[in-house]
Amino acid sequence: MGWAPTLTWLRWGPKYQLHRKVLQSPFVKSRVGQYQSLQQKEALICCKGLIEDPENWPNAVRRFSVAVMLKIAYGIEVEGPDSPWVKLAEDTSDAIGKSGAPASSIMDRFPATRYLPDWLPCMERLRYARASRPAIEKLTSLPFEMALSKIGMKPGVKSFVHTKMGIWNANFREGIRNDFTLNDIKGAAATIVIAGNDTPEPFEPEWSFKGQA
């Protein structure tokens, strides 16, 4: 579907364990407090949006979750609910939600089938994967490329990508092998955004009530 290596789609093994270790570190109980001021700031913006436009409250909530996660992962500021970053995250979340359970498709069981024509019978998941690929590739690549372009321009910016790229660059200068590659950093950052973007309660009142019951 266009993912760089992400924890959600990796099979169990050394690469999976490395991603899990790297992603767990910034979000352990002793370190999540560093994001509190960011969450408070974005919560105030969200409340302001709810007051000014209560009819479109899902947009304010969606912007809140995307803004927090993009800032944590890439150091990117989301200006408003009409930001292209919000639309991109929404499209990707929709693609993931309709893709089915991980490792449950015929392509997962028989990898060679991914090269077959998608008009064949039983290739619905392959057709969907190919149709969803552009949105997922954009979320994986565009914010990562923007974060890379700003490294060195704004030394005070803190994010997952900035931190990991600092380690990667230091190792590269010293001739030390980077087990966590650039592609791994890209995929892990996308994992943070998707995980956080899917965390808020559903926007359908019926499902919200069931979740609260």
PDB file of N, CA and C in Angstrom, residues 78-175:
ATOM      1  N   VAL A  78       0.293  22.861  12.271  1.00  0.00           N
ATOM      2  CA  VAL A  78      -0.939  22.782  11.487  1.00  0.00           C
ATOM      3  C   VAL A  78      -1.736  24.057  11.754  1.00  0.00           C
ATOM      4  N   GLU A  79      -1.945  24.854  10.719  1.00  0.00           N
ATOM      5  CA  GLU A  79      -2.518  26.185  10.896  1.00  0.00           C
ATOM      6  C   GLU A  79      -4.005  26.170  11.224  1.00  0.00           C
ATOM      7  N   GLY A  80      -4.774  25.322  10.579  1.00  0.00           N
ATOM      8  CA  GLY A  80      -6.220  25.338  10.812  1.00  0.00           C
ATOM      9  C   GLY A  80      -6.867  24.068  10.318  1.00  0.00           C
ATOM     10  N   PRO A  81      -8.198  23.940  10.515  1.00  0.00           N
ATOM     11  CA  PRO A  81      -8.904  22.716  10.109  1.00  0.00           C
ATOM     12  C   PRO A  81      -8.899  22.487   8.602  1.00  0.00           C
ATOM     13  N   ASP A  82      -8.628  23.532   7.820  1.00  0.00           N
ATOM     14  CA  ASP A  82      -8.583  23.394   6.367  1.00  0.00           C
ATOM     15  C   ASP A  82      -7.173  23.124   5.859  1.00  0.00           C
ATOM     16  N   SER A  83      -6.242  22.884   6.763  1.00  0.00           N
ATOM     17  CA  SER A  83      -4.869  22.603   6.370  1.00  0.00           C
ATOM     18  C   SER A  83      -4.806  21.348   5.505  1.00  0.00           C
ATOM     19  N   PRO A  84      -3.967  21.344   4.472  1.00  0.00           N
ATOM     20  CA  PRO A  84      -3.832  20.123   3.654  1.00  0.00           C
ATOM     21  C   PRO A  84      -3.304  18.935   4.455  1.00  0.00           C
ATOM     22  N   TRP A  85      -2.610  19.196   5.571  1.00  0.00           N
ATOM     23  CA  TRP A  85      -2.123  18.097   6.412  1.00  0.00           C
ATOM     24  C   TRP A  85      -3.293  17.345   7.043  1.00  0.00           C
ATOM     25  N   VAL A  86      -4.335  18.072   7.416  1.00  0.00           N
ATOM     26  CA  VAL A  86      -5.514  17.440   8.014  1.00  0.00           C
ATOM     27  C   VAL A  86      -6.204  16.552   6.988  1.00  0.00           C
ATOM     28  N   LYS A  87      -6.361  17.062   5.767  1.00  0.00           N
ATOM     29  CA  LYS A  87      -6.998  16.281   4.697  1.00  0.00           C
ATOM     30  C   LYS A  87      -6.166  15.042   4.371  1.00  0.00           C
ATOM     31  N   LEU A  88      -4.854  15.197   4.345  1.00  0.00           N
ATOM     32  CA  LEU A  88      -3.978  14.074   4.040  1.00  0.00           C
ATOM     33  C   LEU A  88      -4.077  12.986   5.102  1.00  0.00           C
ATOM     34  N   ALA A  89      -4.079  13.393   6.375  1.00  0.00           N
ATOM     35  CA  ALA A  89      -4.200  12.421   7.463  1.00  0.00           C
ATOM     36  C   ALA A  89      -5.565  11.735   7.440  1.00  0.00           C
ATOM     37  N   GLU A  90      -6.592  12.487   7.099  1.00  0.00           N
ATOM     38  CA  GLU A  90      -7.947  11.918   7.025  1.00  0.00           C
ATOM     39  C   GLU A  90      -8.036  10.879   5.912  1.00  0.00           C
ATOM     40  N   ASP A  91      -7.478  11.197   4.746  1.00  0.00           N
ATOM     41  CA  ASP A  91      -7.509  10.252   3.621  1.00  0.00           C
ATOM     42  C   ASP A  91      -6.758   8.970   3.957  1.00  0.00           C
ATOM     43  N   THR A  92      -5.617   9.124   4.628  1.00  0.00           N
ATOM     44  CA  THR A  92      -4.818   7.953   4.979  1.00  0.00           C
ATOM     45  C   THR A  92      -5.524   7.094   6.020  1.00  0.00           C
ATOM     46  N   SER A  93      -6.133   7.745   7.016  1.00  0.00           N
ATOM     47  CA  SER A  93      -6.858   7.011   8.039  1.00  0.00           C
ATOM     48  C   SER A  93      -8.016   6.226   7.435  1.00  0.00           C
ATOM     49  N   ASP A  94      -8.681   6.837   6.470  1.00  0.00           N
ATOM     50  CA  ASP A  94      -9.789   6.159   5.794  1.00  0.00           C
ATOM     51  C   ASP A  94      -9.283   4.954   5.017  1.00  0.00           C
ATOM     52  N   ALA A  95      -8.123   5.113   4.363  1.00  0.00           N
ATOM     53  CA  ALA A  95      -7.549   4.003   3.596  1.00  0.00           C
ATOM     54  C   ALA A  95      -7.177   2.842   4.503  1.00  0.00           C
ATOM     55  N   ILE A  96      -6.610   3.151   5.657  1.00  0.00           N
ATOM     56  CA  ILE A  96      -6.216   2.103   6.599  1.00  0.00           C
ATOM     57  C   ILE A  96      -7.436   1.393   7.171  1.00  0.00           C
ATOM     58  N   GLY A  97      -8.465   2.186   7.516  1.00  0.00           N
ATOM     59  CA  GLY A  97      -9.650   1.614   8.127  1.00  0.00           C
ATOM     60  C   GLY A  97     -10.377   0.629   7.227  1.00  0.00           C
ATOM     61  N   LYS A  98     -10.239   0.801   5.916  1.00  0.00           N
ATOM     62  CA  LYS A  98     -10.943  -0.067   4.973  1.00  0.00           C
ATOM     63  C   LYS A  98     -10.041  -1.151   4.393  1.00  0.00           C
ATOM     64  N   SER A  99      -8.798  -1.211   4.850  1.00  0.00           N
ATOM     65  CA  SER A  99      -7.849  -2.156   4.256  1.00  0.00           C
ATOM     66  C   SER A  99      -7.934  -3.553   4.848  1.00  0.00           C
ATOM     67  N   GLY A 100      -8.657  -3.706   5.956  1.00  0.00           N
ATOM     68  CA  GLY A 100      -8.769  -5.015   6.583  1.00  0.00           C
ATOM     69  C   GLY A 100      -7.684  -5.256   7.608  1.00  0.00           C
ATOM     70  N   ALA A 101      -7.759  -6.387   8.276  1.00  0.00           N
ATOM     71  CA  ALA A 101      -6.789  -6.724   9.321  1.00  0.00           C
ATOM     72  C   ALA A 101      -5.422  -7.005   8.707  1.00  0.00           C
ATOM     73  N   PRO A 102      -4.336  -6.638   9.409  1.00  0.00           N
ATOM     74  CA  PRO A 102      -2.998  -6.926   8.913  1.00  0.00           C
ATOM     75  C   PRO A 102      -2.787  -8.423   8.710  1.00  0.00           C
ATOM     76  N   ALA A 103      -2.029  -8.752   7.661  1.00  0.00           N
ATOM     77  CA  ALA A 103      -1.623 -10.137   7.360  1.00  0.00           C
ATOM     78  C   ALA A 103      -2.807 -11.055   7.089  1.00  0.00           C
ATOM     79  N   SER A 104      -3.929 -10.494   6.621  1.00  0.00           N
ATOM     80  CA  SER A 104      -5.112 -11.328   6.385  1.00  0.00           C
ATOM     81  C   SER A 104      -5.470 -11.448   4.906  1.00  0.00           C
ATOM     82  N   SER A 105      -4.722 -10.783   4.033  1.00  0.00           N
ATOM     83  CA  SER A 105      -5.052 -10.807   2.617  1.00  0.00           C
ATOM     84  C   SER A 105      -4.284 -11.916   1.900  1.00  0.00           C
ATOM     85  N   ILE A 106      -4.701 -12.184   0.682  1.00  0.00           N
ATOM     86  CA  ILE A 106      -4.008 -13.207  -0.106  1.00  0.00           C
ATOM     87  C   ILE A 106      -2.579 -12.773  -0.426  1.00  0.00           C
ATOM     88  N   MET A 107      -2.338 -11.452  -0.522  1.00  0.00           N
ATOM     89  CA  MET A 107      -0.981 -10.960  -0.793  1.00  0.00           C
ATOM     90  C   MET A 107      -0.051 -11.230   0.380  1.00  0.00           C
ATOM     91  N   ASP A 108      -0.598 -11.220   1.602  1.00  0.00           N
ATOM     92  CA  ASP A 108       0.225 -11.515   2.775  1.00  0.00           C
ATOM     93  C   ASP A 108       0.593 -12.996   2.819  1.00  0.00           C
ATOM     94  N   ARG A 109      -0.343 -13.838   2.424  1.00  0.00           N
ATOM     95  CA  ARG A 109      -0.107 -15.283   2.477  1.00  0.00           C
ATOM     96  C   ARG A 109       0.737 -15.768   1.295  1.00  0.00           C
ATOM     97  N   PHE A 110       0.498 -15.137   0.143  1.00  0.00           N
ATOM     98  CA  PHE A 110       1.244 -15.503  -1.062  1.00  0.00           C
ATOM     99  C   PHE A 110       1.750 -14.216  -1.713  1.00  0.00           C
ATOM    100  N   PRO A 111       2.903 -13.713  -1.279  1.00  0.00           N
ATOM    101  CA  PRO A 111       3.400 -12.402  -1.728  1.00  0.00           C
ATOM    102  C   PRO A 111       3.470 -12.225  -3.236  1.00  0.00           C
ATOM    103  N   ALA A 112       3.696 -13.289  -3.974  1.00  0.00           N
ATOM    104  CA  ALA A 112       3.816 -13.169  -5.432  1.00  0.00           C
ATOM    105  C   ALA A 112       2.518 -12.698  -6.083  1.00  0.00           C
ATOM    106  N   THR A 113       1.375 -12.867  -5.384  1.00  0.00           N
ATOM    107  CA  THR A 113       0.092 -12.478  -5.977  1.00  0.00           C
ATOM    108  C   THR A 113      -0.051 -10.964  -6.114  1.00  0.00           C
ATOM    109  N   ARG A 114       0.811 -10.205  -5.460  1.00  0.00           N
ATOM    110  CA  ARG A 114       0.724  -8.746  -5.573  1.00  0.00           C
ATOM    111  C   ARG A 114       1.060  -8.266  -6.985  1.00  0.00           C
ATOM    112  N   TYR A 115       1.685  -9.111  -7.768  1.00  0.00           N
ATOM    113  CA  TYR A 115       2.054  -8.737  -9.133  1.00  0.00           C
ATOM    114  C   TYR A 115       1.007  -9.160 -10.156  1.00  0.00           C
ATOM    115  N   LEU A 116      -0.050  -9.799  -9.699  1.00  0.00           N
ATOM    116  CA  LEU A 116      -1.113 -10.239 -10.605  1.00  0.00           C
ATOM    117  C   LEU A 116      -2.011  -9.068 -10.988  1.00  0.00           C
ATOM    118  N   PRO A 117      -2.736  -9.159 -12.086  1.00  0.00           N
ATOM    119  CA  PRO A 117      -3.715  -8.123 -12.449  1.00  0.00           C
ATOM    120  C   PRO A 117      -4.804  -8.044 -11.386  1.00  0.00           C
ATOM    121  N   ASP A 118      -5.229  -6.850 -11.029  1.00  0.00           N
ATOM    122  CA  ASP A 118      -6.215  -6.730  -9.958  1.00  0.00           C
ATOM    123  C   ASP A 118      -7.650  -6.949 -10.429  1.00  0.00           C
ATOM    124  N   TRP A 119      -7.837  -7.245 -11.746  1.00  0.00           N
ATOM    125  CA  TRP A 119      -9.187  -7.540 -12.212  1.00  0.00           C
ATOM    126  C   TRP A 119      -9.548  -9.010 -12.017  1.00  0.00           C
ATOM    127  N   LEU A 120      -8.595  -9.802 -11.567  1.00  0.00           N
ATOM    128  CA  LEU A 120      -8.864 -11.224 -11.339  1.00  0.00           C
ATOM    129  C   LEU A 120      -9.821 -11.413 -10.153  1.00  0.00           C
ATOM    130  N   PRO A 121     -10.543 -12.520 -10.106  1.00  0.00           N
ATOM    131  CA  PRO A 121     -11.421 -12.793  -8.955  1.00  0.00           C
ATOM    132  C   PRO A 121     -10.622 -12.847  -7.650  1.00  0.00           C
ATOM    133  N   CYS A 122     -11.245 -12.446  -6.574  1.00  0.00           N
ATOM    134  CA  CYS A 122     -10.650 -12.481  -5.229  1.00  0.00           C
ATOM    135  C   CYS A 122      -9.496 -11.497  -5.068  1.00  0.00           C
ATOM    136  N   MET A 123      -9.412 -10.490  -5.936  1.00  0.00           N
ATOM    137  CA  MET A 123      -8.329  -9.511  -5.855  1.00  0.00           C
ATOM    138  C   MET A 123      -8.838  -8.142  -5.396  1.00  0.00           C
ATOM    139  N   GLU A 124      -9.962  -8.149  -4.639  1.00  0.00           N
ATOM    140  CA  GLU A 124     -10.512  -6.883  -4.170  1.00  0.00           C
ATOM    141  C   GLU A 124      -9.516  -6.118  -3.303  1.00  0.00           C
ATOM    142  N   ARG A 125      -8.819  -6.857  -2.418  1.00  0.00           N
ATOM    143  CA  ARG A 125      -7.858  -6.205  -1.525  1.00  0.00           C
ATOM    144  C   ARG A 125      -6.674  -5.629  -2.305  1.00  0.00           C
ATOM    145  N   LEU A 126      -6.291  -6.314  -3.384  1.00  0.00           N
ATOM    146  CA  LEU A 126      -5.200  -5.809  -4.218  1.00  0.00           C
ATOM    147  C   LEU A 126      -5.630  -4.530  -4.928  1.00  0.00           C
ATOM    148  N   ARG A 127      -6.862  -4.507  -5.435  1.00  0.00           N
ATOM    149  CA  ARG A 127      -7.366  -3.301  -6.090  1.00  0.00           C
ATOM    150  C   ARG A 127      -7.404  -2.140  -5.111  1.00  0.00           C
ATOM    151  N   TYR A 128      -7.867  -2.430  -3.914  1.00  0.00           N
ATOM    152  CA  TYR A 128      -7.957  -1.361  -2.910  1.00  0.00           C
ATOM    153  C   TYR A 128      -6.569  -0.871  -2.510  1.00  0.00           C
ATOM    154  N   ALA A 129      -5.619  -1.782  -2.362  1.00  0.00           N
ATOM    155  CA  ALA A 129      -4.259  -1.400  -1.982  1.00  0.00           C
ATOM    156  C   ALA A 129      -3.646  -0.477  -3.023  1.00  0.00           C
ATOM    157  N   ARG A 130      -3.844  -0.797  -4.280  1.00  0.00           N
ATOM    158  CA  ARG A 130      -3.285   0.028  -5.348  1.00  0.00           C
ATOM    159  C   ARG A 130      -3.962   1.386  -5.424  1.00  0.00           C
ATOM    160  N   ALA A 131      -5.268   1.418  -5.175  1.00  0.00           N
ATOM    161  CA  ALA A 131      -5.990   2.692  -5.203  1.00  0.00           C
ATOM    162  C   ALA A 131      -5.606   3.578  -4.020  1.00  0.00           C
ATOM    163  N   SER A 132      -5.293   2.970  -2.883  1.00  0.00           N
ATOM    164  CA  SER A 132      -4.973   3.729  -1.666  1.00  0.00           C
ATOM    165  C   SER A 132      -3.506   4.128  -1.591  1.00  0.00           C
ATOM    166  N   ARG A 133      -2.675   3.546  -2.399  1.00  0.00           N
ATOM    167  CA  ARG A 133      -1.237   3.761  -2.320  1.00  0.00           C
ATOM    168  C   ARG A 133      -0.818   5.234  -2.385  1.00  0.00           C
ATOM    169  N   PRO A 134      -1.390   6.064  -3.300  1.00  0.00           N
ATOM    170  CA  PRO A 134      -0.947   7.461  -3.375  1.00  0.00           C
ATOM    171  C   PRO A 134      -1.123   8.235  -2.064  1.00  0.00           C
ATOM    172  N   ALA A 135      -2.264   8.055  -1.396  1.00  0.00           N
ATOM    173  CA  ALA A 135      -2.507   8.786  -0.144  1.00  0.00           C
ATOM    174  C   ALA A 135      -1.515   8.371   0.926  1.00  0.00           C
ATOM    175  N   ILE A 136      -1.247   7.077   1.033  1.00  0.00           N
ATOM    176  CA  ILE A 136      -0.328   6.578   2.052  1.00  0.00           C
ATOM    177  C   ILE A 136       1.100   7.017   1.765  1.00  0.00           C
ATOM    178  N   GLU A 137       1.490   6.992   0.498  1.00  0.00           N
ATOM    179  CA  GLU A 137       2.835   7.435   0.137  1.00  0.00           C
ATOM    180  C   GLU A 137       3.027   8.913   0.451  1.00  0.00           C
ATOM    181  N   LYS A 138       1.979   9.708   0.248  1.00  0.00           N
ATOM    182  CA  LYS A 138       2.072  11.133   0.555  1.00  0.00           C
ATOM    183  C   LYS A 138       2.265  11.361   2.051  1.00  0.00           C
ATOM    184  N   LEU A 139       1.485  10.664   2.885  1.00  0.00           N
ATOM    185  CA  LEU A 139       1.626  10.850   4.328  1.00  0.00           C
ATOM    186  C   LEU A 139       2.987  10.371   4.817  1.00  0.00           C
ATOM    187  N   THR A 140       3.490   9.324   4.201  1.00  0.00           N
ATOM    188  CA  THR A 140       4.786   8.795   4.608  1.00  0.00           C
ATOM    189  C   THR A 140       5.930   9.707   4.184  1.00  0.00           C
ATOM    190  N   SER A 141       5.818  10.314   3.013  1.00  0.00           N
ATOM    191  CA  SER A 141       6.943  11.046   2.432  1.00  0.00           C
ATOM    192  C   SER A 141       6.900  12.555   2.640  1.00  0.00           C
ATOM    193  N   LEU A 142       5.749  13.198   2.415  1.00  0.00           N
ATOM    194  CA  LEU A 142       5.703  14.662   2.412  1.00  0.00           C
ATOM    195  C   LEU A 142       6.109  15.299   3.743  1.00  0.00           C
ATOM    196  N   PRO A 143       5.523  14.901   4.886  1.00  0.00           N
ATOM    197  CA  PRO A 143       5.953  15.529   6.142  1.00  0.00           C
ATOM    198  C   PRO A 143       7.391  15.195   6.501  1.00  0.00           C
ATOM    199  N   PHE A 144       7.848  14.004   6.129  1.00  0.00           N
ATOM    200  CA  PHE A 144       9.239  13.629   6.392  1.00  0.00           C
ATOM    201  C   PHE A 144      10.190  14.522   5.604  1.00  0.00           C
ATOM    202  N   GLU A 145       9.863  14.751   4.329  1.00  0.00           N
ATOM    203  CA  GLU A 145      10.703  15.616   3.500  1.00  0.00           C
ATOM    204  C   GLU A 145      10.701  17.053   4.011  1.00  0.00           C
ATOM    205  N   MET A 146       9.550  17.525   4.492  1.00  0.00           N
ATOM    206  CA  MET A 146       9.504  18.879   5.043  1.00  0.00           C
ATOM    207  C   MET A 146      10.353  18.987   6.303  1.00  0.00           C
ATOM    208  N   ALA A 147      10.275  17.970   7.162  1.00  0.00           N
ATOM    209  CA  ALA A 147      11.082  17.973   8.382  1.00  0.00           C
ATOM    210  C   ALA A 147      12.569  17.981   8.045  1.00  0.00           C
ATOM    211  N   LEU A 148      12.967  17.187   7.061  1.00  0.00           N
ATOM    212  CA  LEU A 148      14.374  17.149   6.660  1.00  0.00           C
ATOM    213  C   LEU A 148      14.826  18.498   6.115  1.00  0.00           C
ATOM    214  N   SER A 149      13.950  19.169   5.369  1.00  0.00           N
ATOM    215  CA  SER A 149      14.319  20.454   4.764  1.00  0.00           C
ATOM    216  C   SER A 149      14.533  21.541   5.806  1.00  0.00           C
ATOM    217  N   LYS A 150      13.932  21.369   6.996  1.00  0.00           N
ATOM    218  CA  LYS A 150      14.047  22.389   8.030  1.00  0.00           C
ATOM    219  C   LYS A 150      15.140  22.093   9.050  1.00  0.00           C
ATOM    220  N   ILE A 151      15.764  20.926   8.945  1.00  0.00           N
ATOM    221  CA  ILE A 151      16.852  20.604   9.867  1.00  0.00           C
ATOM    222  C   ILE A 151      18.018  21.553   9.613  1.00  0.00           C
ATOM    223  N   GLY A 152      18.474  22.215  10.650  1.00  0.00           N
ATOM    224  CA  GLY A 152      19.540  23.198  10.521  1.00  0.00           C
ATOM    225  C   GLY A 152      19.024  24.610  10.361  1.00  0.00           C
ATOM    226  N   MET A 153      17.790  24.756   9.826  1.00  0.00           N
ATOM    227  CA  MET A 153      17.213  26.085   9.645  1.00  0.00           C
ATOM    228  C   MET A 153      16.602  26.601  10.943  1.00  0.00           C
ATOM    229  N   LYS A 154      16.009  25.670  11.732  1.00  0.00           N
ATOM    230  CA  LYS A 154      15.402  26.029  13.011  1.00  0.00           C
ATOM    231  C   LYS A 154      15.961  25.100  14.080  1.00  0.00           C
ATOM    232  N   PRO A 155      17.108  25.445  14.647  1.00  0.00           N
ATOM    233  CA  PRO A 155      17.776  24.550  15.604  1.00  0.00           C
ATOM    234  C   PRO A 155      16.934  24.193  16.829  1.00  0.00           C
ATOM    235  N   GLY A 156      15.977  25.053  17.190  1.00  0.00           N
ATOM    236  CA  GLY A 156      15.197  24.811  18.405  1.00  0.00           C
ATOM    237  C   GLY A 156      14.056  23.836  18.231  1.00  0.00           C
ATOM    238  N   VAL A 157      13.784  23.405  17.000  1.00  0.00           N
ATOM    239  CA  VAL A 157      12.661  22.505  16.745  1.00  0.00           C
ATOM    240  C   VAL A 157      12.956  21.126  17.316  1.00  0.00           C
ATOM    241  N   LYS A 158      11.985  20.585  18.057  1.00  0.00           N
ATOM    242  CA  LYS A 158      12.130  19.246  18.615  1.00  0.00           C
ATOM    243  C   LYS A 158      11.036  18.357  18.044  1.00  0.00           C
ATOM    244  N   SER A 159      11.435  17.202  17.586  1.00  0.00           N
ATOM    245  CA  SER A 159      10.478  16.229  17.071  1.00  0.00           C
ATOM    246  C   SER A 159      11.159  14.869  17.006  1.00  0.00           C
ATOM    247  N   PHE A 160      10.366  13.843  16.771  1.00  0.00           N
ATOM    248  CA  PHE A 160      10.911  12.494  16.635  1.00  0.00           C
ATOM    249  C   PHE A 160      11.908  12.433  15.484  1.00  0.00           C
ATOM    250  N   VAL A 161      11.539  13.010  14.338  1.00  0.00           N
ATOM    251  CA  VAL A 161      12.429  12.983  13.175  1.00  0.00           C
ATOM    252  C   VAL A 161      13.710  13.752  13.439  1.00  0.00           C
ATOM    253  N   HIS A 162      13.603  14.935  14.049  1.00  0.00           N
ATOM    254  CA  HIS A 162      14.798  15.740  14.334  1.00  0.00           C
ATOM    255  C   HIS A 162      15.752  14.988  15.265  1.00  0.00           C
ATOM    256  N   THR A 163      15.183  14.348  16.278  1.00  0.00           N
ATOM    257  CA  THR A 163      16.019  13.600  17.231  1.00  0.00           C
ATOM    258  C   THR A 163      16.714  12.424  16.558  1.00  0.00           C
ATOM    259  N   LYS A 164      15.948  11.634  15.800  1.00  0.00           N
ATOM    260  CA  LYS A 164      16.522  10.452  15.150  1.00  0.00           C
ATOM    261  C   LYS A 164      17.493  10.832  14.043  1.00  0.00           C
ATOM    262  N   MET A 165      17.234  11.925  13.342  1.00  0.00           N
ATOM    263  CA  MET A 165      18.163  12.355  12.308  1.00  0.00           C
ATOM    264  C   MET A 165      19.459  12.884  12.919  1.00  0.00           C
ATOM    265  N   GLY A 166      19.362  13.473  14.103  1.00  0.00           N
ATOM    266  CA  GLY A 166      20.574  13.905  14.794  1.00  0.00           C
ATOM    267  C   GLY A 166      21.470  12.723  15.121  1.00  0.00           C
ATOM    268  N   ILE A 167      20.856  11.644  15.595  1.00  0.00           N
ATOM    269  CA  ILE A 167      21.615  10.421  15.891  1.00  0.00           C
ATOM    270  C   ILE A 167      22.175   9.816  14.610  1.00  0.00           C
ATOM    271  N   TRP A 168      21.348   9.757  13.572  1.00  0.00           N
ATOM    272  CA  TRP A 168      21.771   9.170  12.300  1.00  0.00           C
ATOM    273  C   TRP A 168      22.960   9.941  11.718  1.00  0.00           C
ATOM    274  N   ASN A 169      22.860  11.267  11.706  1.00  0.00           N
ATOM    275  CA  ASN A 169      23.939  12.093  11.149  1.00  0.00           C
ATOM    276  C   ASN A 169      25.223  11.964  11.960  1.00  0.00           C
ATOM    277  N   ALA A 170      25.098  11.909  13.285  1.00  0.00           N
ATOM    278  CA  ALA A 170      26.280  11.766  14.138  1.00  0.00           C
ATOM    279  C   ALA A 170      26.969  10.436  13.876  1.00  0.00           C
ATOM    280  N   ASN A 171      26.192   9.369  13.763  1.00  0.00           N
ATOM    281  CA  ASN A 171      26.763   8.060  13.458  1.00  0.00           C
ATOM    282  C   ASN A 171      27.419   8.044  12.079  1.00  0.00           C
ATOM    283  N   PHE A 172      26.781   8.694  11.118  1.00  0.00           N
ATOM    284  CA  PHE A 172      27.322   8.736   9.757  1.00  0.00           C
ATOM    285  C   PHE A 172      28.673   9.441   9.734  1.00  0.00           C
ATOM    286  N   ARG A 173      28.767  10.558  10.464  1.00  0.00           N
ATOM    287  CA  ARG A 173      30.041  11.297  10.502  1.00  0.00           C
ATOM    288  C   ARG A 173      31.146  10.479  11.162  1.00  0.00           C
ATOM    289  N   GLU A 174      30.775   9.667  12.147  1.00  0.00           N
ATOM    290  CA  GLU A 174      31.762   8.865  12.873  1.00  0.00           C
ATOM    291  C   GLU A 174      32.034   7.519  12.199  1.00  0.00           C
ATOM    292  N   GLY A 175      31.332   7.255  11.106  1.00  0.00           N
ATOM    293  CA  GLY A 175      31.515   5.982  10.415  1.00  0.00           C
ATOM    294  C   GLY A 175      30.881   4.804  11.130  1.00  0.00           C
TER     295      GLY A 175
END
